[in-house]
mmCIF file of N, CA and C and ligand atoms in Angstrom:
data_model
loop_
_atom_site.group_PDB
_atom_site.id
_atom_site.type_symbol
_atom_site.label_atom_id
_atom_site.label_comp_id
_atom_site.label_asym_id
_atom_site.label_seq_id
_atom_site.Cartn_x
_atom_site.Cartn_y
_atom_site.Cartn_z
ATOM 1 N N MET J 24 2.803 -0.003 12.420
ATOM 2 C CA MET J 24 3.930 -0.028 11.504
ATOM 3 C C MET J 24 3.508 -0.702 10.196
ATOM 4 N N ILE J 25 4.173 -0.295 9.132
ATOM 5 C CA ILE J 25 3.978 -0.941 7.838
ATOM 6 C C ILE J 25 5.273 -1.683 7.514
ATOM 7 N N VAL J 26 5.164 -2.985 7.330
ATOM 8 C CA VAL J 26 6.315 -3.801 6.964
ATOM 9 C C VAL J 26 6.239 -4.036 5.462
ATOM 10 N N ILE J 27 7.316 -3.714 4.747
ATOM 11 C CA ILE J 27 7.337 -3.854 3.299
ATOM 12 C C ILE J 27 8.274 -4.995 2.925
ATOM 13 N N LYS J 28 7.765 -5.912 2.107
ATOM 14 C CA LYS J 28 8.588 -7.017 1.612
ATOM 15 C C LYS J 28 8.717 -6.902 0.101
ATOM 16 N N ASN J 29 9.800 -7.438 -0.433
ATOM 17 C CA ASN J 29 9.962 -7.416 -1.895
ATOM 18 C C ASN J 29 9.282 -8.648 -2.497
ATOM 19 N N SER J 30 9.458 -8.856 -3.788
ATOM 20 C CA SER J 30 8.748 -9.936 -4.467
ATOM 21 C C SER J 30 9.197 -11.330 -4.029
ATOM 22 N N THR J 31 10.325 -11.421 -3.329
ATOM 23 C CA THR J 31 10.760 -12.721 -2.795
ATOM 24 C C THR J 31 10.524 -12.796 -1.284
ATOM 25 N N TRP J 32 9.658 -11.948 -0.779
ATOM 26 C CA TRP J 32 9.196 -11.938 0.606
ATOM 27 C C TRP J 32 10.274 -11.570 1.623
ATOM 28 N N GLU J 33 11.340 -10.910 1.171
ATOM 29 C CA GLU J 33 12.345 -10.407 2.120
ATOM 30 C C GLU J 33 11.890 -9.039 2.626
ATOM 31 N N ILE J 34 12.034 -8.790 3.917
ATOM 32 C CA ILE J 34 11.668 -7.485 4.473
ATOM 33 C C ILE J 34 12.673 -6.452 3.980
ATOM 34 N N ILE J 35 12.167 -5.405 3.348
ATOM 35 C CA ILE J 35 13.057 -4.360 2.861
ATOM 36 C C ILE J 35 12.983 -3.098 3.714
ATOM 37 N N LYS J 36 11.865 -2.922 4.432
ATOM 38 C CA LYS J 36 11.762 -1.745 5.282
ATOM 39 C C LYS J 36 10.551 -1.863 6.203
ATOM 40 N N THR J 37 10.651 -1.224 7.351
ATOM 41 C CA THR J 37 9.521 -1.066 8.256
ATOM 42 C C THR J 37 9.368 0.420 8.514
ATOM 43 N N ILE J 38 8.166 0.931 8.303
ATOM 44 C CA ILE J 38 7.967 2.378 8.441
ATOM 45 C C ILE J 38 6.762 2.665 9.339
ATOM 46 N N PRO J 39 6.777 3.793 10.011
ATOM 47 C CA PRO J 39 5.589 4.177 10.788
ATOM 48 C C PRO J 39 4.490 4.605 9.826
ATOM 49 N N TRP J 40 3.251 4.541 10.221
ATOM 50 C CA TRP J 40 2.203 4.950 9.310
ATOM 51 C C TRP J 40 1.536 6.228 9.748
ATOM 52 N N ASP J 41 0.853 6.820 8.768
ATOM 53 C CA ASP J 41 0.150 8.077 8.956
ATOM 54 C C ASP J 41 -1.241 7.896 8.358
ATOM 55 N N THR J 42 -2.271 8.010 9.183
ATOM 56 C CA THR J 42 -3.643 7.758 8.705
ATOM 57 C C THR J 42 -4.159 8.864 7.777
ATOM 58 N N LYS J 43 -3.393 9.943 7.626
ATOM 59 C CA LYS J 43 -3.852 11.056 6.773
ATOM 60 C C LYS J 43 -3.288 10.974 5.352
ATOM 61 N N LYS J 44 -2.406 10.019 5.087
ATOM 62 C CA LYS J 44 -1.760 9.925 3.774
ATOM 63 C C LYS J 44 -2.070 8.590 3.120
ATOM 64 N N THR J 45 -1.980 8.559 1.789
ATOM 65 C CA THR J 45 -2.117 7.280 1.097
ATOM 66 C C THR J 45 -0.883 6.423 1.410
ATOM 67 N N LEU J 46 -1.049 5.128 1.205
ATOM 68 C CA LEU J 46 0.092 4.227 1.416
ATOM 69 C C LEU J 46 1.232 4.561 0.468
ATOM 70 N N LEU J 47 0.911 4.881 -0.789
ATOM 71 C CA LEU J 47 1.967 5.189 -1.752
ATOM 72 C C LEU J 47 2.770 6.408 -1.303
ATOM 73 N N LYS J 48 2.109 7.413 -0.819
ATOM 74 C CA LYS J 48 2.818 8.615 -0.356
ATOM 75 C C LYS J 48 3.739 8.258 0.817
ATOM 76 N N GLN J 49 3.245 7.437 1.720
ATOM 77 C CA GLN J 49 4.080 7.032 2.864
ATOM 78 C C GLN J 49 5.284 6.206 2.414
ATOM 79 N N LEU J 50 5.063 5.332 1.445
ATOM 80 C CA LEU J 50 6.171 4.516 0.937
ATOM 81 C C LEU J 50 7.198 5.398 0.234
ATOM 82 N N ASN J 51 6.715 6.306 -0.600
ATOM 83 C CA ASN J 51 7.637 7.205 -1.314
ATOM 84 C C ASN J 51 8.421 8.085 -0.347
ATOM 85 N N GLU J 52 7.768 8.603 0.666
ATOM 86 C CA GLU J 52 8.449 9.462 1.641
ATOM 87 C C GLU J 52 9.490 8.694 2.456
ATOM 88 N N SER J 53 9.329 7.361 2.516
ATOM 89 C CA SER J 53 10.279 6.529 3.260
ATOM 90 C C SER J 53 11.300 5.878 2.328
ATOM 91 N N TRP J 54 11.352 6.331 1.093
ATOM 92 C CA TRP J 54 12.329 5.869 0.110
ATOM 93 C C TRP J 54 12.168 4.391 -0.234
ATOM 94 N N VAL J 55 10.927 3.907 -0.186
ATOM 95 C CA VAL J 55 10.649 2.549 -0.669
ATOM 96 C C VAL J 55 10.364 2.675 -2.159
ATOM 97 N N GLU J 56 11.122 1.944 -2.973
ATOM 98 C CA GLU J 56 10.943 2.024 -4.411
ATOM 99 C C GLU J 56 9.703 1.246 -4.820
ATOM 100 N N ILE J 57 8.751 1.927 -5.396
ATOM 101 C CA ILE J 57 7.522 1.274 -5.838
ATOM 102 C C ILE J 57 7.055 1.956 -7.119
ATOM 103 N N SER J 58 6.586 1.150 -8.075
ATOM 104 C CA SER J 58 6.134 1.717 -9.354
ATOM 105 C C SER J 58 4.896 2.561 -9.131
ATOM 106 N N SER J 59 4.735 3.581 -9.928
ATOM 107 C CA SER J 59 3.516 4.387 -9.903
ATOM 108 C C SER J 59 3.447 5.175 -11.197
ATOM 109 N N ALA J 60 2.236 5.535 -11.574
ATOM 110 C CA ALA J 60 2.072 6.315 -12.798
ATOM 111 C C ALA J 60 0.885 7.267 -12.695
ATOM 112 N N CYS J 61 -0.312 6.722 -12.488
ATOM 113 C CA CYS J 61 -1.513 7.559 -12.593
ATOM 114 C C CYS J 61 -1.916 8.227 -11.283
ATOM 115 N N PHE J 62 -1.636 7.615 -10.167
ATOM 116 C CA PHE J 62 -2.000 8.105 -8.827
ATOM 117 C C PHE J 62 -3.514 8.208 -8.621
ATOM 118 N N THR J 63 -4.282 7.478 -9.434
ATOM 119 C CA THR J 63 -5.740 7.531 -9.308
ATOM 120 C C THR J 63 -6.397 6.153 -9.295
ATOM 121 N N GLY J 64 -5.620 5.080 -9.209
ATOM 122 C CA GLY J 64 -6.197 3.744 -9.166
ATOM 123 C C GLY J 64 -6.544 3.172 -10.526
ATOM 124 N N ILE J 65 -6.049 3.758 -11.593
ATOM 125 C CA ILE J 65 -6.400 3.297 -12.939
ATOM 126 C C ILE J 65 -5.388 2.305 -13.509
ATOM 127 N N CYS J 66 -4.099 2.564 -13.345
ATOM 128 C CA CYS J 66 -3.085 1.817 -14.108
ATOM 129 C C CYS J 66 -2.627 0.499 -13.454
ATOM 130 N N GLY J 67 -2.692 0.383 -12.173
ATOM 131 C CA GLY J 67 -2.266 -0.836 -11.488
ATOM 132 C C GLY J 67 -0.781 -0.899 -11.175
ATOM 133 N N ALA J 68 -0.022 0.108 -11.528
ATOM 134 C CA ALA J 68 1.427 0.078 -11.314
ATOM 135 C C ALA J 68 1.810 -0.022 -9.840
ATOM 136 N N CYS J 69 1.039 0.552 -8.970
ATOM 137 C CA CYS J 69 1.403 0.622 -7.541
ATOM 138 C C CYS J 69 0.818 -0.531 -6.732
ATOM 139 N N MET J 70 0.285 -1.537 -7.410
ATOM 140 C CA MET J 70 -0.383 -2.627 -6.710
ATOM 141 C C MET J 70 0.565 -3.377 -5.772
ATOM 142 N N CYS J 71 0.084 -3.704 -4.591
ATOM 143 C CA CYS J 71 0.817 -4.538 -3.634
ATOM 144 C C CYS J 71 -0.107 -5.644 -3.154
ATOM 145 N N ARG J 72 0.508 -6.701 -2.632
ATOM 146 C CA ARG J 72 -0.257 -7.756 -1.968
ATOM 147 C C ARG J 72 -0.201 -7.505 -0.467
ATOM 148 N N VAL J 73 -1.281 -7.833 0.211
ATOM 149 C CA VAL J 73 -1.330 -7.685 1.663
ATOM 150 C C VAL J 73 -1.122 -9.054 2.285
ATOM 151 N N GLU J 74 -0.059 -9.196 3.056
ATOM 152 C CA GLU J 74 0.196 -10.467 3.733
ATOM 153 C C GLU J 74 -0.596 -10.555 5.027
ATOM 154 N N SER J 75 -0.661 -9.456 5.774
ATOM 155 C CA SER J 75 -1.454 -9.440 7.009
ATOM 156 C C SER J 75 -1.881 -8.010 7.309
ATOM 157 N N GLY J 76 -2.910 -7.879 8.124
ATOM 158 C CA GLY J 76 -3.417 -6.562 8.497
ATOM 159 C C GLY J 76 -4.413 -5.998 7.502
ATOM 160 N N ARG J 77 -5.009 -6.851 6.679
ATOM 161 C CA ARG J 77 -5.938 -6.394 5.637
ATOM 162 C C ARG J 77 -7.071 -5.558 6.226
ATOM 163 N N ASP J 78 -7.535 -5.900 7.416
ATOM 164 C CA ASP J 78 -8.653 -5.171 8.037
ATOM 165 C C ASP J 78 -8.289 -3.733 8.381
ATOM 166 N N ASN J 79 -7.005 -3.401 8.417
ATOM 167 C CA ASN J 79 -6.577 -2.043 8.768
ATOM 168 C C ASN J 79 -6.364 -1.157 7.553
ATOM 169 N N ILE J 80 -6.687 -1.659 6.366
ATOM 170 C CA ILE J 80 -6.475 -0.889 5.140
ATOM 171 C C ILE J 80 -7.806 -0.390 4.589
ATOM 172 N N ILE J 81 -7.834 0.883 4.214
ATOM 173 C CA ILE J 81 -8.998 1.475 3.554
ATOM 174 C C ILE J 81 -8.706 1.451 2.050
ATOM 175 N N ASP J 82 -9.456 0.664 1.300
ATOM 176 C CA ASP J 82 -9.199 0.518 -0.141
ATOM 177 C C ASP J 82 -9.457 1.814 -0.909
ATOM 178 N N ASN J 83 -10.511 2.518 -0.541
ATOM 179 C CA ASN J 83 -10.915 3.709 -1.301
ATOM 180 C C ASN J 83 -10.649 4.978 -0.493
ATOM 181 N N PHE J 84 -9.461 5.090 0.048
ATOM 182 C CA PHE J 84 -9.068 6.260 0.835
ATOM 183 C C PHE J 84 -9.158 7.532 -0.011
ATOM 184 N N ARG J 85 -8.783 7.457 -1.284
ATOM 185 C CA ARG J 85 -8.914 8.615 -2.182
ATOM 186 C C ARG J 85 -10.002 8.386 -3.232
ATOM 187 N N TRP J 86 -9.904 7.292 -3.987
ATOM 188 C CA TRP J 86 -10.902 6.976 -5.013
ATOM 189 C C TRP J 86 -11.105 5.469 -5.017
ATOM 190 N N GLU J 87 -12.022 5.021 -5.868
ATOM 191 C CA GLU J 87 -12.233 3.595 -6.076
ATOM 192 C C GLU J 87 -11.255 3.098 -7.139
ATOM 193 N N ALA J 88 -10.814 1.843 -7.018
ATOM 194 C CA ALA J 88 -9.995 1.238 -8.065
ATOM 195 C C ALA J 88 -10.838 1.109 -9.336
ATOM 196 N N TRP J 89 -10.191 1.174 -10.480
ATOM 197 C CA TRP J 89 -10.909 1.160 -11.752
ATOM 198 C C TRP J 89 -11.119 -0.245 -12.284
ATOM 199 N N PHE J 90 -10.573 -1.254 -11.647
ATOM 200 C CA PHE J 90 -10.833 -2.630 -12.073
ATOM 201 C C PHE J 90 -10.817 -3.527 -10.845
ATOM 202 N N PRO J 91 -11.447 -4.698 -10.938
ATOM 203 C CA PRO J 91 -11.565 -5.564 -9.762
ATOM 204 C C PRO J 91 -10.199 -6.066 -9.283
ATOM 205 N N LEU J 92 -10.053 -6.172 -7.983
ATOM 206 C CA LEU J 92 -8.823 -6.656 -7.368
ATOM 207 C C LEU J 92 -9.116 -7.916 -6.575
ATOM 208 N N ALA J 93 -8.122 -8.782 -6.457
ATOM 209 C CA ALA J 93 -8.258 -9.937 -5.575
ATOM 210 C C ALA J 93 -8.272 -9.412 -4.133
ATOM 211 N N PRO J 94 -8.831 -10.170 -3.204
ATOM 212 C CA PRO J 94 -8.933 -9.682 -1.823
ATOM 213 C C PRO J 94 -7.590 -9.285 -1.216
ATOM 214 N N GLU J 95 -6.500 -9.911 -1.636
ATOM 215 C CA GLU J 95 -5.198 -9.606 -1.048
ATOM 216 C C GLU J 95 -4.456 -8.486 -1.786
ATOM 217 N N GLU J 96 -5.068 -7.928 -2.844
ATOM 218 C CA GLU J 96 -4.403 -6.886 -3.626
ATOM 219 C C GLU J 96 -4.946 -5.504 -3.277
ATOM 220 N N ILE J 97 -4.068 -4.514 -3.275
ATOM 221 C CA ILE J 97 -4.490 -3.120 -3.072
ATOM 222 C C ILE J 97 -3.727 -2.220 -4.031
ATOM 223 N N MET J 98 -4.322 -1.090 -4.343
ATOM 224 C CA MET J 98 -3.637 -0.023 -5.067
ATOM 225 C C MET J 98 -3.162 0.961 -4.003
ATOM 226 N N THR J 99 -1.879 1.065 -3.820
ATOM 227 C CA THR J 99 -1.372 1.898 -2.725
ATOM 228 C C THR J 99 -1.639 3.390 -2.944
ATOM 229 N N CYS J 100 -1.839 3.806 -4.202
ATOM 230 C CA CYS J 100 -2.068 5.240 -4.464
ATOM 231 C C CYS J 100 -3.432 5.707 -3.994
ATOM 232 N N ILE J 101 -4.363 4.782 -3.783
ATOM 233 C CA ILE J 101 -5.696 5.187 -3.349
ATOM 234 C C ILE J 101 -6.059 4.569 -2.003
ATOM 235 N N SER J 102 -5.139 3.815 -1.404
ATOM 236 C CA SER J 102 -5.412 3.137 -0.138
ATOM 237 C C SER J 102 -4.779 3.882 1.032
ATOM 238 N N GLY J 103 -5.425 3.757 2.170
ATOM 239 C CA GLY J 103 -4.901 4.355 3.391
ATOM 240 C C GLY J 103 -4.970 3.379 4.544
ATOM 241 N N ILE J 104 -4.613 3.862 5.708
ATOM 242 C CA ILE J 104 -4.579 3.043 6.921
ATOM 243 C C ILE J 104 -5.664 3.524 7.881
ATOM 244 N N LYS J 105 -6.375 2.570 8.480
ATOM 245 C CA LYS J 105 -7.442 2.922 9.420
ATOM 246 C C LYS J 105 -6.934 3.193 10.819
ATOM 247 N N ASP J 106 -6.095 2.317 11.307
ATOM 248 C CA ASP J 106 -5.794 2.277 12.732
ATOM 249 C C ASP J 106 -4.283 2.281 12.940
ATOM 250 N N GLU J 107 -3.819 3.196 13.744
ATOM 251 C CA GLU J 107 -2.369 3.326 13.949
ATOM 252 C C GLU J 107 -1.806 2.342 14.965
ATOM 253 N N ASN J 108 -2.648 1.482 15.525
ATOM 254 C CA ASN J 108 -2.193 0.629 16.613
ATOM 255 C C ASN J 108 -1.889 -0.805 16.228
ATOM 256 N N SER J 109 -1.843 -1.114 14.976
ATOM 257 C CA SER J 109 -1.508 -2.489 14.602
ATOM 258 C C SER J 109 -0.571 -2.485 13.405
ATOM 259 N N GLU J 110 -0.324 -3.667 12.868
ATOM 260 C CA GLU J 110 0.701 -3.802 11.831
ATOM 261 C C GLU J 110 0.077 -4.247 10.509
ATOM 262 N N VAL J 111 0.604 -3.739 9.412
ATOM 263 C CA VAL J 111 0.221 -4.177 8.073
ATOM 264 C C VAL J 111 1.487 -4.666 7.381
ATOM 265 N N VAL J 112 1.419 -5.829 6.750
ATOM 266 C CA VAL J 112 2.558 -6.350 6.003
ATOM 267 C C VAL J 112 2.196 -6.380 4.527
ATOM 268 N N LEU J 113 2.981 -5.665 3.705
ATOM 269 C CA LEU J 113 2.730 -5.559 2.273
ATOM 270 C C LEU J 113 3.869 -6.182 1.497
ATOM 271 N N GLN J 114 3.559 -6.741 0.329
ATOM 272 C CA GLN J 114 4.572 -7.234 -0.595
ATOM 273 C C GLN J 114 4.461 -6.439 -1.883
ATOM 274 N N THR J 115 5.577 -5.859 -2.323
ATOM 275 C CA THR J 115 5.574 -5.173 -3.602
ATOM 276 C C THR J 115 5.512 -6.211 -4.712
ATOM 277 N N ILE J 116 4.871 -5.872 -5.809
ATOM 278 C CA ILE J 116 4.719 -6.820 -6.912
ATOM 279 C C ILE J 116 5.633 -6.483 -8.059
ATOM 280 N N TYR J 117 5.728 -5.197 -8.425
ATOM 281 C CA TYR J 117 6.500 -4.805 -9.601
ATOM 282 C C TYR J 117 7.814 -4.171 -9.207
HETATM 283 S S1 LIG V 205 -0.264 4.605 -9.595
HETATM 284 FE FE1 LIG V 205 -1.702 3.884 -11.027
HETATM 285 S S2 LIG V 205 -3.051 2.629 -9.860
HETATM 286 FE FE2 LIG V 205 -1.691 3.488 -8.413
#
């Protein structure tokens, strides 16, 4: 499952994950409001923080990010999920 928290760490949604889709696509399909613009890892609009489950996230599921990220940050438009058997907790930033 993917647990989504807002900028004040309140849980806003829990959604099942799909290892074939980017995180942003899964969030959008589940009606989680998240900023996005380029869909290629360039703009940073879709950035989220990872609270837990970092090892289950593939950073370059589609492409590489265009600028360095802190270890807890991901671009959801280019990130995916490795393993369907554990939990990832994300915090939206914007
Ligand atoms: S939408 Fe631009 S980096 Fe993800």
